[in-house]
Coordinates of C-alpha atoms and ligand atoms in Angstrom, one line a residue:
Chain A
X9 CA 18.3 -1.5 -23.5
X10 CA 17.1 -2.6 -20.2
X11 CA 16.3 -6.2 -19.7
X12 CA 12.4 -6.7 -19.8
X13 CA 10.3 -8.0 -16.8
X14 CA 7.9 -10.5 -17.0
X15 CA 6.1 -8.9 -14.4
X16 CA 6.7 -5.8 -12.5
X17 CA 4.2 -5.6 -9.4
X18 CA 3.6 -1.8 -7.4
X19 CA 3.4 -2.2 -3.6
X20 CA 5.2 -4.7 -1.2
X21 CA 2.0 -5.0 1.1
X22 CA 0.3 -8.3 1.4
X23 CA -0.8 -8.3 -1.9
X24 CA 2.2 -7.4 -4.0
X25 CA 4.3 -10.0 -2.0
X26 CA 2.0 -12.7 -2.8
X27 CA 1.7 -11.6 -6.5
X28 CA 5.4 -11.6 -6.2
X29 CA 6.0 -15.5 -4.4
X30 CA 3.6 -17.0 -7.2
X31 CA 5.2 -15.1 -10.0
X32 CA 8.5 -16.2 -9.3
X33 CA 7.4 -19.4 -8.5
X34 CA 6.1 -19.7 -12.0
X35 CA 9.5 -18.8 -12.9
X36 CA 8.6 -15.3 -14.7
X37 CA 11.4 -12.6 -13.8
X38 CA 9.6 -10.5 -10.9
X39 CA 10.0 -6.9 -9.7
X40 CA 8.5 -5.3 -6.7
X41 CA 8.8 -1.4 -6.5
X42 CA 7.6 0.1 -3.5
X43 CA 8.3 3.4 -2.0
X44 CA 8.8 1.8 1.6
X45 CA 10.1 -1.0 3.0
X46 CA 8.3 -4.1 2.1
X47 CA 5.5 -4.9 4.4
X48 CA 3.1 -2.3 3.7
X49 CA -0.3 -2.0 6.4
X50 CA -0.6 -5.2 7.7
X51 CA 3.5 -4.5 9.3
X52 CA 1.9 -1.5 11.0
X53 CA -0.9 -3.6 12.5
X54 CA 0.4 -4.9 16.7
X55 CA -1.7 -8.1 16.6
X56 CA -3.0 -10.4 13.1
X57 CA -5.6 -12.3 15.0
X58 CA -7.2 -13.4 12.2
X59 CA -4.7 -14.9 9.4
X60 CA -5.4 -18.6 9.2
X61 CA -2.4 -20.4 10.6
X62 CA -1.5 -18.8 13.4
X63 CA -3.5 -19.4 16.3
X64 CA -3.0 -16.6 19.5
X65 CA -2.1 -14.7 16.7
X66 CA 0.7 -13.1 14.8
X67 CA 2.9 -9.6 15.2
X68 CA 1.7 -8.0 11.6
X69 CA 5.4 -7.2 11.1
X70 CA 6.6 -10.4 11.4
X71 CA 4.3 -11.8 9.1
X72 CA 4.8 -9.4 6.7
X73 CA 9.0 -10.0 7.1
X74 CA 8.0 -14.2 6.4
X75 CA 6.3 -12.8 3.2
X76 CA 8.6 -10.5 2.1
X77 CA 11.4 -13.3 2.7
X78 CA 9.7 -15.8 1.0
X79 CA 9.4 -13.6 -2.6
X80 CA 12.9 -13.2 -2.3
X81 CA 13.7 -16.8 -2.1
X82 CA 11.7 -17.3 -4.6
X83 CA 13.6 -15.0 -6.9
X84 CA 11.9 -12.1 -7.1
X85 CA 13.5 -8.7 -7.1
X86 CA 12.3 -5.7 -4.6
X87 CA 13.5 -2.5 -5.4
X88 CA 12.4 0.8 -2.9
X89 CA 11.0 3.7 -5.0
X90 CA 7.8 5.3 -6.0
X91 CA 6.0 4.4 -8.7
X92 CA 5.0 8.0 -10.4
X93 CA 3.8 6.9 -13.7
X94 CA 2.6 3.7 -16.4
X95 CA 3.3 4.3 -20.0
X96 CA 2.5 2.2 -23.0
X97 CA 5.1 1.5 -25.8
X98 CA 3.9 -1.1 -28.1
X99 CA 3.5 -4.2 -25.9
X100 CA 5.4 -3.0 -23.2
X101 CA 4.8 -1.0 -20.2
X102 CA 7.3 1.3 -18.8
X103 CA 7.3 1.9 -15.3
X104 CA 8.6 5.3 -14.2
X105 CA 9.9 6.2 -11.0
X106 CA 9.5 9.3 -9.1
X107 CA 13.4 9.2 -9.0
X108 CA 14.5 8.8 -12.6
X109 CA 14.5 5.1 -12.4
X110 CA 12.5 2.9 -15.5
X111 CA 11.3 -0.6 -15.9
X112 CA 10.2 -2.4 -18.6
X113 CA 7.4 -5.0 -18.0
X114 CA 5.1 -7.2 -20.3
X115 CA 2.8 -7.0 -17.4
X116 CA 2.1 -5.1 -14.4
X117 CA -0.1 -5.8 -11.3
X118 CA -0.9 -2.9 -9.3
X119 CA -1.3 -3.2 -5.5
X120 CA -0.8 -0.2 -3.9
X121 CA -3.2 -0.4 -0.9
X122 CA -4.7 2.5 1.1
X123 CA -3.8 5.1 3.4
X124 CA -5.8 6.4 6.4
X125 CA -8.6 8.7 5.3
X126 CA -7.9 12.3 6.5
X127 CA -11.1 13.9 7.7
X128 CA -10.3 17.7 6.5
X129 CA -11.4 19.5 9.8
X130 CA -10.0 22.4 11.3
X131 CA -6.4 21.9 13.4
X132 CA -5.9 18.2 12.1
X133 CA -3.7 19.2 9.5
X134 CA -2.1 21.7 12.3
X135 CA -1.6 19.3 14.9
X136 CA -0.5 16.1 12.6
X137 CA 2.5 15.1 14.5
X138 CA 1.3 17.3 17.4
X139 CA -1.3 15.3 18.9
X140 CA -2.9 14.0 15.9
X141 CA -2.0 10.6 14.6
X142 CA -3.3 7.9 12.5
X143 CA -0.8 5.1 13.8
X144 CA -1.4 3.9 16.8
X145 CA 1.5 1.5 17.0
X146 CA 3.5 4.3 16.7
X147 CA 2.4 7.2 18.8
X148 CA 0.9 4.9 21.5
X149 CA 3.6 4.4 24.2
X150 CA 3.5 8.5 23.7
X151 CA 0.1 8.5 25.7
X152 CA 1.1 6.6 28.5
X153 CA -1.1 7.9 31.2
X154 CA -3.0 10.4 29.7
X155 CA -6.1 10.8 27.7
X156 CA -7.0 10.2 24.3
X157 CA -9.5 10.8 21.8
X158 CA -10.5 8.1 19.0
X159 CA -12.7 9.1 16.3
X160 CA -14.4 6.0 14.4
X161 CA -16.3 3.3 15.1
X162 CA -14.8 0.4 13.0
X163 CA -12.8 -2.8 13.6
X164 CA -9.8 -0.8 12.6
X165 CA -10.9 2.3 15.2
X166 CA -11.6 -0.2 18.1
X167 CA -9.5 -2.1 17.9
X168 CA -6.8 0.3 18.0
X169 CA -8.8 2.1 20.6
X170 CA -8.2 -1.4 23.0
X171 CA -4.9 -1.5 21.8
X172 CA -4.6 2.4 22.9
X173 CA -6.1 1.4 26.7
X174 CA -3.1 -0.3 27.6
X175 CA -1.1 3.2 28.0
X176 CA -3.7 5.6 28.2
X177 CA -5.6 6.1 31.2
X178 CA -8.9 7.0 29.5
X179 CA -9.6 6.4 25.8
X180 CA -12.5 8.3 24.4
X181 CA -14.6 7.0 21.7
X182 CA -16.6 10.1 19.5
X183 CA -18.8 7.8 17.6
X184 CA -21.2 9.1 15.4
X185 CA -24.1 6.8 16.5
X186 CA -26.8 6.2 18.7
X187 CA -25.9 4.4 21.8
X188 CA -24.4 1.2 21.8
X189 CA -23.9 0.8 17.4
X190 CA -21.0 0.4 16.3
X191 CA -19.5 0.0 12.6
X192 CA -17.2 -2.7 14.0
X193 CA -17.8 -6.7 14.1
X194 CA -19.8 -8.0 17.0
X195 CA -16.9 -9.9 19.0
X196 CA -14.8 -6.5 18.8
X197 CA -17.4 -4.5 19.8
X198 CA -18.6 -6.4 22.8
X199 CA -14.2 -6.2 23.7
X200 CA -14.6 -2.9 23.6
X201 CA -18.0 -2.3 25.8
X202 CA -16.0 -4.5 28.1
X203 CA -13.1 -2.6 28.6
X204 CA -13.7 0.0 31.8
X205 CA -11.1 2.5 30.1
X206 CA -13.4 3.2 26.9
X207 CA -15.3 6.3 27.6
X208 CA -18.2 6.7 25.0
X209 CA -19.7 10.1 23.5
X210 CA -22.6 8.8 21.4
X211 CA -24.1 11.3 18.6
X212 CA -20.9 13.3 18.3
X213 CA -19.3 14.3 15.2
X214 CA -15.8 16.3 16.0
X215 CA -15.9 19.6 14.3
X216 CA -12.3 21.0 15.3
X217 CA -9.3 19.9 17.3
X218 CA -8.1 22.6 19.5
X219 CA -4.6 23.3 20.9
X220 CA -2.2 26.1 21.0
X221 CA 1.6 24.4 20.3
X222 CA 0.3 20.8 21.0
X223 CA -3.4 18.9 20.9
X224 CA -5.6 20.4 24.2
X225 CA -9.1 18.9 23.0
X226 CA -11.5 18.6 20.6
X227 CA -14.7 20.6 19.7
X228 CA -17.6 18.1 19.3
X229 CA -21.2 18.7 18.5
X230 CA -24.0 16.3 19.2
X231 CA -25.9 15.2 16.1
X232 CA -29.3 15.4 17.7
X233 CA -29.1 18.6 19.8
X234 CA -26.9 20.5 18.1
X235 CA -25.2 21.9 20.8
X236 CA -21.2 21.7 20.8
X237 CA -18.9 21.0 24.2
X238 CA -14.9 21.0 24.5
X239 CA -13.4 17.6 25.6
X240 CA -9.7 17.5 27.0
X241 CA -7.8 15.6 25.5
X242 CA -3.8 15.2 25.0
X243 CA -3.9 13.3 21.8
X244 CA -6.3 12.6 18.7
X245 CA -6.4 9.5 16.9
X246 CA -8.0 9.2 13.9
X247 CA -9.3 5.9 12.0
X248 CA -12.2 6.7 10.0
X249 CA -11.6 4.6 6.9
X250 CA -9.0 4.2 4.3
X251 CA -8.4 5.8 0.9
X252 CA -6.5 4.3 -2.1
X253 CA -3.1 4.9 -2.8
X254 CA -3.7 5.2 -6.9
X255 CA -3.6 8.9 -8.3
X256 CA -0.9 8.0 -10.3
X257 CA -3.1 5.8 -12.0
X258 CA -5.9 8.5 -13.1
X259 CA -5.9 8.4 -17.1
X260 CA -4.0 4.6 -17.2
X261 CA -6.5 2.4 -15.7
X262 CA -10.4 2.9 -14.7
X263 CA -10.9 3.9 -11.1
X264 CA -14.1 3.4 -9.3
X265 CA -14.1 6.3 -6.6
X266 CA -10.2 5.6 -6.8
X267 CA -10.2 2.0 -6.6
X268 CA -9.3 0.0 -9.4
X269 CA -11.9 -1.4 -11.7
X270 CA -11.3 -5.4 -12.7
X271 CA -12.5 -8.6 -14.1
X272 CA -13.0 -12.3 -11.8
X273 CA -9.6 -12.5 -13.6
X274 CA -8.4 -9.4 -11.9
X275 CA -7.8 -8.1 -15.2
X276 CA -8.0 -4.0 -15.0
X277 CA -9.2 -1.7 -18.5
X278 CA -5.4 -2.5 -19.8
X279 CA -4.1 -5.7 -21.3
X280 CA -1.8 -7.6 -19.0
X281 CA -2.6 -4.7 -16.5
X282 CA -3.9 -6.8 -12.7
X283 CA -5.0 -5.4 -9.5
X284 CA -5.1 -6.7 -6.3
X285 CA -5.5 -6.2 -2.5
X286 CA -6.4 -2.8 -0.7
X287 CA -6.7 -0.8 -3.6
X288 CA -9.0 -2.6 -5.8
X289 CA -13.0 -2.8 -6.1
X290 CA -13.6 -5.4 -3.6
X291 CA -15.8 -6.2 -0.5
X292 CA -13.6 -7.1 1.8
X293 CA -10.2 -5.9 2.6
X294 CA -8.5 -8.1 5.0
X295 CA -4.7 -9.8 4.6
X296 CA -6.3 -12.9 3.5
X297 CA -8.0 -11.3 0.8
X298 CA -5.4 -9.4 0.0
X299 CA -3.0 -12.2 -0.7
X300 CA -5.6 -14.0 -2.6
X301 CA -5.9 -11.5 -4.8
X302 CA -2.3 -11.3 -5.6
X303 CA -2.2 -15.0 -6.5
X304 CA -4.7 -14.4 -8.6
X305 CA -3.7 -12.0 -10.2
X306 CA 0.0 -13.3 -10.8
X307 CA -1.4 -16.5 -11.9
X308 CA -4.0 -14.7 -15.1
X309 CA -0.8 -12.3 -15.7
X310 CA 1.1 -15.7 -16.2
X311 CA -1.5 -17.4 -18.1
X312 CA -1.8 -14.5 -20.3
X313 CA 1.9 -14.3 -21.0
X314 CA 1.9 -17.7 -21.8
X315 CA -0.4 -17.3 -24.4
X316 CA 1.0 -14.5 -26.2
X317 CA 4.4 -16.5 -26.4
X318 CA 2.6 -19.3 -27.8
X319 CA 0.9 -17.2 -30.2
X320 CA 3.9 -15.7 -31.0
X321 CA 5.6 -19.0 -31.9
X322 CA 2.7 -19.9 -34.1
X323 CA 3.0 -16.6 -35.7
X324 CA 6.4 -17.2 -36.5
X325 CA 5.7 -20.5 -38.2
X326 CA 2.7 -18.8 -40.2
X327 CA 5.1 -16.5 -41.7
X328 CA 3.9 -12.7 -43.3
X329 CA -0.3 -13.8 -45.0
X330 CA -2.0 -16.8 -43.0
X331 CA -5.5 -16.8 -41.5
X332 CA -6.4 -16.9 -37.6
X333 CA -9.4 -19.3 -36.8
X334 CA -11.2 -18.1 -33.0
X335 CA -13.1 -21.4 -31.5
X336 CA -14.2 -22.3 -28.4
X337 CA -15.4 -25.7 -26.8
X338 CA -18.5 -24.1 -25.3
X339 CA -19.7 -23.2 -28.9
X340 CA -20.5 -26.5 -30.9
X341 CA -20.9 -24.7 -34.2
X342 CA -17.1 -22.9 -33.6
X343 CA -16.1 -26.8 -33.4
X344 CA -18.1 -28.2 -36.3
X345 CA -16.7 -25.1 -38.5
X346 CA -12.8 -26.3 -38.2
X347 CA -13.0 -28.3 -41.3
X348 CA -14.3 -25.1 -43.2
X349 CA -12.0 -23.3 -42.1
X350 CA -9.2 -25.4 -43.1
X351 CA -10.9 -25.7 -46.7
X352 CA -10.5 -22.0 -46.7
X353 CA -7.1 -21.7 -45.9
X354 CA -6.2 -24.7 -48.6
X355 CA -8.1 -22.9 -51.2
X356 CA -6.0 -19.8 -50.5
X357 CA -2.8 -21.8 -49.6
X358 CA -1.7 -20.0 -46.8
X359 CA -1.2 -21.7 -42.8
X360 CA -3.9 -21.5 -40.7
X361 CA -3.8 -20.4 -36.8
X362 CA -6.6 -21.9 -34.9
X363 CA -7.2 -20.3 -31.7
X364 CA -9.3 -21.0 -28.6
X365 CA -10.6 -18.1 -27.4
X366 CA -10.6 -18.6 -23.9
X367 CA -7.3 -19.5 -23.7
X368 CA -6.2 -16.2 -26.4
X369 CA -8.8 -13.7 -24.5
X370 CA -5.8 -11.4 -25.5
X371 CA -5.2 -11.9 -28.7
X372 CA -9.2 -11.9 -29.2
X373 CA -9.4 -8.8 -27.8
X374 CA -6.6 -7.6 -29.8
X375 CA -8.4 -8.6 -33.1
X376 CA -11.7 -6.9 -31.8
X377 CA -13.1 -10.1 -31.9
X378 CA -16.6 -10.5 -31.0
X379 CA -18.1 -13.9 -32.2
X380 CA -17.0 -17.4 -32.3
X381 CA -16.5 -18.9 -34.8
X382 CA -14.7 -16.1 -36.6
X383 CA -12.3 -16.2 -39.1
X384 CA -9.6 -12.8 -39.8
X385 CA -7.0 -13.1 -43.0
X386 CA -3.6 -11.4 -41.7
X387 CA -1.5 -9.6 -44.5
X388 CA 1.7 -8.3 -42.7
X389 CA 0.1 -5.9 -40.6
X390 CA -3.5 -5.8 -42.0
X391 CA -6.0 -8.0 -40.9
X392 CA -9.4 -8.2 -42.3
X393 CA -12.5 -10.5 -41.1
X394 CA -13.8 -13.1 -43.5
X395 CA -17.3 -14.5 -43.9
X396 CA -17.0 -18.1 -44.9
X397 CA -19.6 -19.8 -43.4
X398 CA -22.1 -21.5 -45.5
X399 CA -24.9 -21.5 -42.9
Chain B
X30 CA 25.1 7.2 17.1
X31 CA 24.6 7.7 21.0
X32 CA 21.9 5.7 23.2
X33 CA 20.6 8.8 25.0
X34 CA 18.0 8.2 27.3
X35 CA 17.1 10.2 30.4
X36 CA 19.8 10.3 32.6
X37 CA 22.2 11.1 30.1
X38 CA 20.0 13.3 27.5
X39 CA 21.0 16.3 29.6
X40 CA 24.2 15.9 29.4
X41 CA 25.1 15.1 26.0
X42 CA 22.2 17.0 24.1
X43 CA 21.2 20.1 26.0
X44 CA 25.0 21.0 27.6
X45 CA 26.6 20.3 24.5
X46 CA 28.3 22.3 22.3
X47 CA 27.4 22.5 17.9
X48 CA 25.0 20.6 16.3
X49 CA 23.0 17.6 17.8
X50 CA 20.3 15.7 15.7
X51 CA 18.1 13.1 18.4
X52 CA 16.1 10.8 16.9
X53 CA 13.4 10.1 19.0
X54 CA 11.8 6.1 17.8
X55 CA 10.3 2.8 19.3
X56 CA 10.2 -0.8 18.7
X57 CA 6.6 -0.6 17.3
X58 CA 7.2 2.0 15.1
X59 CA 7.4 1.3 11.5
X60 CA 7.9 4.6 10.6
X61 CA 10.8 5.0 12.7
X62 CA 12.4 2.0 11.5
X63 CA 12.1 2.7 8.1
X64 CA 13.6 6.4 8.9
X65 CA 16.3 4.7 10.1
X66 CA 19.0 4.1 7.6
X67 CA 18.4 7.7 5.8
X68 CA 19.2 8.9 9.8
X69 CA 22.4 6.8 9.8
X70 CA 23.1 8.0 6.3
X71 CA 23.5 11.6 7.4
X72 CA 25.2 10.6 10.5
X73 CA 28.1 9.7 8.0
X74 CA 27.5 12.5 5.5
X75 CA 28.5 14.8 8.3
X76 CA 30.9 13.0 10.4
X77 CA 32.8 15.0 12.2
X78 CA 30.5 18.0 12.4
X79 CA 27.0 16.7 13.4
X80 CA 26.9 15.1 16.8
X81 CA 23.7 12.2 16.5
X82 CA 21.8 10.1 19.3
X83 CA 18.7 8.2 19.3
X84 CA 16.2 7.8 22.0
X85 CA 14.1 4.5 22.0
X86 CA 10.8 6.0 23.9
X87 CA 10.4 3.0 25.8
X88 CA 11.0 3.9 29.4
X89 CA 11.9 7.5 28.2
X90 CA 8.5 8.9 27.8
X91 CA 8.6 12.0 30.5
X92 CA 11.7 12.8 28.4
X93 CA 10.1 12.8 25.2
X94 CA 6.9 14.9 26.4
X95 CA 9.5 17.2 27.9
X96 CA 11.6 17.5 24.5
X97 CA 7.5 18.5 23.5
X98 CA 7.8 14.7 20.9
X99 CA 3.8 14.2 20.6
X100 CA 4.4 11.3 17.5
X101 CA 6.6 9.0 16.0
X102 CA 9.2 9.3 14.1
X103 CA 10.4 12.6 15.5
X104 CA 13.9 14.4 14.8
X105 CA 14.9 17.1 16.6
X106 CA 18.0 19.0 15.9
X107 CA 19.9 21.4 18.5
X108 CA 22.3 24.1 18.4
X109 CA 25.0 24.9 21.5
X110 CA 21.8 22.7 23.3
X111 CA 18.7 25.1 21.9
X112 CA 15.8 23.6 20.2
X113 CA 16.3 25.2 16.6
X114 CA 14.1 22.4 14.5
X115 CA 11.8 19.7 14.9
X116 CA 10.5 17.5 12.0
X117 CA 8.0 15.1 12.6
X118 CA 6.0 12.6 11.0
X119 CA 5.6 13.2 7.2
X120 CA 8.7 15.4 6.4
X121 CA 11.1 14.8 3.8
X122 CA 15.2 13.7 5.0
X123 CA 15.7 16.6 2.9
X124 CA 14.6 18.8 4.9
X125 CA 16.2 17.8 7.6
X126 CA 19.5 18.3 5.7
X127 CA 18.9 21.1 4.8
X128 CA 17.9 22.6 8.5
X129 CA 21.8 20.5 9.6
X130 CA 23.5 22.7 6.9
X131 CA 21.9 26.1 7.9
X132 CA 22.8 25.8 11.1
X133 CA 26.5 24.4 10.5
X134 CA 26.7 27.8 8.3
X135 CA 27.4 25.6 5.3
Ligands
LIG15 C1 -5.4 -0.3 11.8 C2 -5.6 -1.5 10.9 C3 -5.8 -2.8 11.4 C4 -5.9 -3.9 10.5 N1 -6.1 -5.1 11.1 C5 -6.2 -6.2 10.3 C6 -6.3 -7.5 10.9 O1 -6.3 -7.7 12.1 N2 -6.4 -8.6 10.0 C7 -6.4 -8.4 8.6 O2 -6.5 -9.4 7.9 N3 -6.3 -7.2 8.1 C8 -6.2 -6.1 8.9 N4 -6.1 -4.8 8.3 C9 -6.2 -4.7 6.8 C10 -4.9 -5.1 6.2 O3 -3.8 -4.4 6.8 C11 -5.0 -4.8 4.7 O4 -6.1 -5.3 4.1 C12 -3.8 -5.3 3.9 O5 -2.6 -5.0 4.5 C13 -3.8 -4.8 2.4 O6 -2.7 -5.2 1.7 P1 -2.3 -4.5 0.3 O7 -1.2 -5.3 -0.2 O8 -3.5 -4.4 -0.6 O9 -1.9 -3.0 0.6 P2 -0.8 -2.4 1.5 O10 -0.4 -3.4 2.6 O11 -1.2 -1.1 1.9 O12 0.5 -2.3 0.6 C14 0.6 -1.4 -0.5 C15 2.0 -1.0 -0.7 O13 2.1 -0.2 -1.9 C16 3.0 0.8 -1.7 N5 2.8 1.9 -2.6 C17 1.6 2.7 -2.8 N6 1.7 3.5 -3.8 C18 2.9 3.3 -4.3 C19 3.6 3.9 -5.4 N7 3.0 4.9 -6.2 N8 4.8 3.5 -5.7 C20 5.4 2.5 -5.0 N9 4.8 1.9 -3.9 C21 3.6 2.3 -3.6 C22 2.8 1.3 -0.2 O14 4.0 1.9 0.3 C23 2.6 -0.1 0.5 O15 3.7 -0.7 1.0 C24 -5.9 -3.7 9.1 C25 -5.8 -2.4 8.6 C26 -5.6 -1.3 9.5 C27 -5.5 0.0 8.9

């Protein structure tokens, strides 16, 4: 059988690098699957501005290189394939590639970001590649000297939109607003009025982008009249938001409009199951954030491994009948109750495994527990609750 | 693989004779450099039969709007120096073996 993971973390981006560095750190044997080349977004972002520690700023590629070097020399393992599909077996999960390849893991933390938002109108699909693009970093040098279309208004859209006005000769901005609001911070959008290449159609929503082989313009119609006008254009950029990256989680974890649903301890609806970064609920999505949430994460999915290998030792010692004992400081009665407890499991003769429950969330969980103090008597593989309090 | 670029693109690509596959790319493109190695890959898969050259964009961008490259990556494959395929963006590598194979007659 394949060796077992510790952890096994989906997507290299900011987040699943980080989850990756503290992981190994923590000396837990760490694999990173992702379908590209480690780096994710943030390497497709020109200019970090904004990542503490790097003043003037830092190429999001290279950053993302020092991250994806410094998991490595940490010890963890990357490996480049898609993740299709989570199953449970027992306590394990199996991680199935869209290749063929499995991995076994006794926990998993999910971070596979976003992608750009498609907007579904007529010719983008026809012109992707065309004209249309959602990378500017990519496509920009393309544009030299012409004129391009950005549709959005947020810090991602203007600020690729500045970025864009260092080849293009005219950038225009359709944003859906009345003049002069933006979706994008204050600093950016001041940048932006600034900049003499920005051309600005307020109240206009593009319906279509029009071409014959290649991108010629778009249709747009103004929000308040109605009426709709062609605009020339020779390429289309579009950043109207992101989406997450997590179909192939439908059915494994819960999804909140696609994003991953999670405890403060980052824990999802599965049992040693994490999310962080892009792709979970959260209110800001930033690199920052995104590698905080990946230490986070790694360190609960550490924590809770430690505790089921503790438990597991004091399982061994207990042997096949013993009782398990669920305290917790907070809950003076749960402490004033140990001495019953222990007059139970003398009585019966049988070991007794006292458990704090907020170190063993796990193992509470796994017993259905729901009040402390409580007391369950294990028989092989049935466990029943006792009532033994006097009081 | 070739450095084509525009006073040599002519020459190599469109007067050639076979198969050519250009890889049109740039520094900033992650895309492209993540494309890469899966490029090189076929490159060696058919050696001898596929002729292969990559043109960084950077100071070739009239050549790339005249090969009609409007995004990045971009692969373009020529027979006997005609346009026969172009794959760009999100395509699968494939593909694009598939497309060199048809039009070696394999
Ligand atoms: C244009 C733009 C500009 C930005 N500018 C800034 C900025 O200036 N400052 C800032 O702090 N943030 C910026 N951001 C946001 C920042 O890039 C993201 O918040 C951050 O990169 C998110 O990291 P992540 O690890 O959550 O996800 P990602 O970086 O998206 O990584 C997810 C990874 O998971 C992989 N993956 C997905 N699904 C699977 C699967 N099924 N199997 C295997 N692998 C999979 C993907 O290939 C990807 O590599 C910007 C974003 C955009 C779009």
């Amino acid at each position: 059988m394949d060796a077992v993971f510790d952890t096994v973390i989906i997507g290299a981006g900011t987040a699943g690098l980080t989850a990756a560095i503290y992981s190994a750190r923590a000396k837990r044997k760490t694999l990173v699957l992702d379908r590209k080349r480690p780096g994710g977004m943030a390497s497709t972002t020109e200019r970090m501005e904004n990542y503490p520690g790097f003043p003037g700023g830092i190429h999001g590629r290279e950053l993302m290189k020092r991250f994806a070097e410094q998991a490595l020399e940490m010890g963890a393992e990357v490996v480049r394939e898609e993740v299709a599909r989570i199953e449970s077996e027992g306590d394990i999960y199996v991680i199935c590639g869209a290749k063929g390849g499995t991995w076994r893991a006794r926990s998993v933390i999910l971070a596979p970001g976003c992608e750009p938002r498609k907007l579904g109108i007529a010719g983008e699909e026809e012109f992707t590649g065309k004209g249309v693009s959602y990378c500017a970093t990519c496509d920009a040098e393309l544009y030299e000297e012409t004129s391009v279309l950005v549709i959005g208004s947020g810090d991602s859209a203007v600020e690729e939109a500045v970025y864009l006005s260092r080849f293009a000769d005219e950038v225009i901005m359709a944003v859906v607003h009345d003049e002069g609001v933006l979706d994008c911070n204050r600093s950016m959008a001041e940048e932006a009025f600034a900049n003499k290449k920005l051309k600005w159609l307020w109240n206009r929503v593009v319906v279509s982008i029009d071409g014959d082989d290649f991108v010629t313009g778009v249709t747009v119609k103004h929000l308040k009249t109605g009426e709709l006008e062609t605009v020339n254009c020779d390429g289309v950029f579009m950043f109207v938001g992101t989406v997450p990256q997590t179909k192939f989680l439908e059915g494994f974890v819960d999804l909140d409009r696609g994003f991953i649903v999670h405890n403060e301890q980052m824990e999802t609806s599965r049992t040693r199951v994490y999310a962080a970064g892009d792709s979970a609920v959260t209110v800001l999505r930033q690199v920052v954030t995104a590698a905080s949430d990946g230490a986070k994460a790694a360190f609960f999915a550490d924590r809770a491994l430690c505790e089921e290998e503790e438990y597991r030792r004091a399982l061994a010692q207990a042997g096949e009948h013993y009782l398990v004992y669920f305290y917790t400081p907070p809950v003076q009665r749960s402490l004033d109750a140990i001495p019953e407890a222990e007059a139970v499991a003398r009585k019966q003769g049988i070991p007794l495994v006292k458990l704090d429950t907020a170190r063993f969330r796990n193992v509470f969980r796994e017993f259905s527990g729901t009040e402390v103090p409580s007391l369950f008597e294990v028989t092989g593989s049935r466990v029943e609750k006792k009532e033994f309090l006097c009081s | 693989m070739v450095e084509l670029h525009k006073d040599n693109y002519d020459q190599e690509v469109i007067e050639s004779k076979g198969v050519y596959l250009v890889d049109f790319w740039s520094d900033s493109c992650e895309e492209c450099l993540e494309l890469m190695p899966e490029v090189e890959a076929l490159e060696e898969e058919f050696a001898g039969r596929l002729a292969m050259g990559k043109v960084n964009i950077k100071g070739n961008r009239r050549l790339a709007i005249r090969e009609e490259v409007r995004g990045l990556p971009s692969l373009l494959l020529y027979r006997d120096g005609d346009k026969q395929a172009v794959f760009s963006k999100e395509f699968d590598i494939a593909d694009v073996r598939a497309k060199i194979q048809e039009l070696l007659g394999e």
